[in-house]
Short mmCIF file of C-alpha atoms in Angstrom, two decimals:
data_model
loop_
_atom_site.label_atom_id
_atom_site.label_comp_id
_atom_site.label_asym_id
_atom_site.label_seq_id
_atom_site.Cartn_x
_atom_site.Cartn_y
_atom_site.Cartn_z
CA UNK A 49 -7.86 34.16 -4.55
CA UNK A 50 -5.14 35.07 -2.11
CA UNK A 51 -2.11 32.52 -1.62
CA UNK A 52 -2.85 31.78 1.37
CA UNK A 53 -6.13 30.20 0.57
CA UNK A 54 -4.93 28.89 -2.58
CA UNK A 55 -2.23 26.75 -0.48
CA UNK A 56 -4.65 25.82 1.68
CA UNK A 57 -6.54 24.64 -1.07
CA UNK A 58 -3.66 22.45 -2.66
CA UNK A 59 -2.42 20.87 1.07
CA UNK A 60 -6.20 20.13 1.25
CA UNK A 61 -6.25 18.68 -1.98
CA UNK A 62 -2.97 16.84 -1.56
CA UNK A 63 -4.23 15.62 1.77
CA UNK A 64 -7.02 13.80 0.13
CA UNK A 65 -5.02 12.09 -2.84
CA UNK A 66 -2.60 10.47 -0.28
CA UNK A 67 -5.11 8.98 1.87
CA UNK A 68 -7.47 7.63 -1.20
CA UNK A 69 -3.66 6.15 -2.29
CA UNK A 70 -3.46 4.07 1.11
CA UNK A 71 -6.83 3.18 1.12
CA UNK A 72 -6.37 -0.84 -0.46
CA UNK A 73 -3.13 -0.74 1.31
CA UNK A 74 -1.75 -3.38 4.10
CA UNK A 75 1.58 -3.38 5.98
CA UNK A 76 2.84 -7.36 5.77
CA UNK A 77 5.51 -7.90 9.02
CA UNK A 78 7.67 -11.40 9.02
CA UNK A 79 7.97 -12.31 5.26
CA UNK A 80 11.17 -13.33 4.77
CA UNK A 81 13.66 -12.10 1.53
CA UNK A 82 15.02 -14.12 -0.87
CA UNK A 83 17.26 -13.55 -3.71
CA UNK A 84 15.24 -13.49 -6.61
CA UNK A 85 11.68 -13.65 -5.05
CA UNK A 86 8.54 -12.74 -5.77
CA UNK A 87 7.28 -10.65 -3.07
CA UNK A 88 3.77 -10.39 -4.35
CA UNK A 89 3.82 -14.22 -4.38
CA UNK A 90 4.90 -14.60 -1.19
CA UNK A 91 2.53 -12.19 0.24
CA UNK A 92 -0.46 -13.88 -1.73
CA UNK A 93 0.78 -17.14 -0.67
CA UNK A 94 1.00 -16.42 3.25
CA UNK A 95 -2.54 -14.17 3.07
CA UNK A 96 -3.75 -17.91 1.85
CA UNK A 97 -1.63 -20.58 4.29
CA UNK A 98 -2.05 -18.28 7.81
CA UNK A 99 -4.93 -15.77 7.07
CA UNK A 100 -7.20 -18.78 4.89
CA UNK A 101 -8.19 -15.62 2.97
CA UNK A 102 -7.81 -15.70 -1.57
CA UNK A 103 -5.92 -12.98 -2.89
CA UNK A 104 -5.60 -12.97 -6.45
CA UNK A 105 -3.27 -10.70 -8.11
CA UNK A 106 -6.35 -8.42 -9.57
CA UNK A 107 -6.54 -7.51 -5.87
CA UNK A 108 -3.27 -6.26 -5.37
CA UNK A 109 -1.76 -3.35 -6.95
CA UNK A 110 1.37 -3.04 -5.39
CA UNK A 111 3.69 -5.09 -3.45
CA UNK A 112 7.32 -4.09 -1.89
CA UNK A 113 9.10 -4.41 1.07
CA UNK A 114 10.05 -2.01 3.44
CA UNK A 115 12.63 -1.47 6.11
CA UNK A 116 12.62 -3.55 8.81
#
C-alpha cells in the first residue's frame, strides 16, 4: 500500500470517529456560570423548565462549557 493511500485511509478513518463522537452532542447557549456549579445540572434542569423535555443523566455523557 503506498502512503498516499494509506493516509487517505487514516484521514478517512479519522473523519468517521469524530463525527460518530458528535453524534449525541448539543451546543447549550445562555446558561449562566456559577462558582461551584454543576453544569450538567443546570443543563438537565433548563432542558426540563424551557424545553419540557426529561433528561436523565444516563442520557448525557458529557457536559462543559465553552467560550462564549
Amino acid at each position: 500500500m503506498s502512503l498516499k493511500v494509506e493516509i487517505a485511509a487514516v484521514r478517512e478513518y479519522a473523519l468517521h470517529n469524530e463525527q460518530y463522537s458528535r453524534k449525541n452532542s448539543v451546543r447549550v447557549f445562555g446558561i449562566t456560570e456559577d462558582d461551584g456549579e454543576n453544569v450538567e445540572g443546570k443543563v438537565m434542569e433548563s432542558f426540563k423548565s424551557n424545553l419540557k423535555v426529561d433528561v436523565s443523566s444516563n442520557d448525557v455523557e458529557v457536559t462543559h462549557r465553552i467560550g462564549h
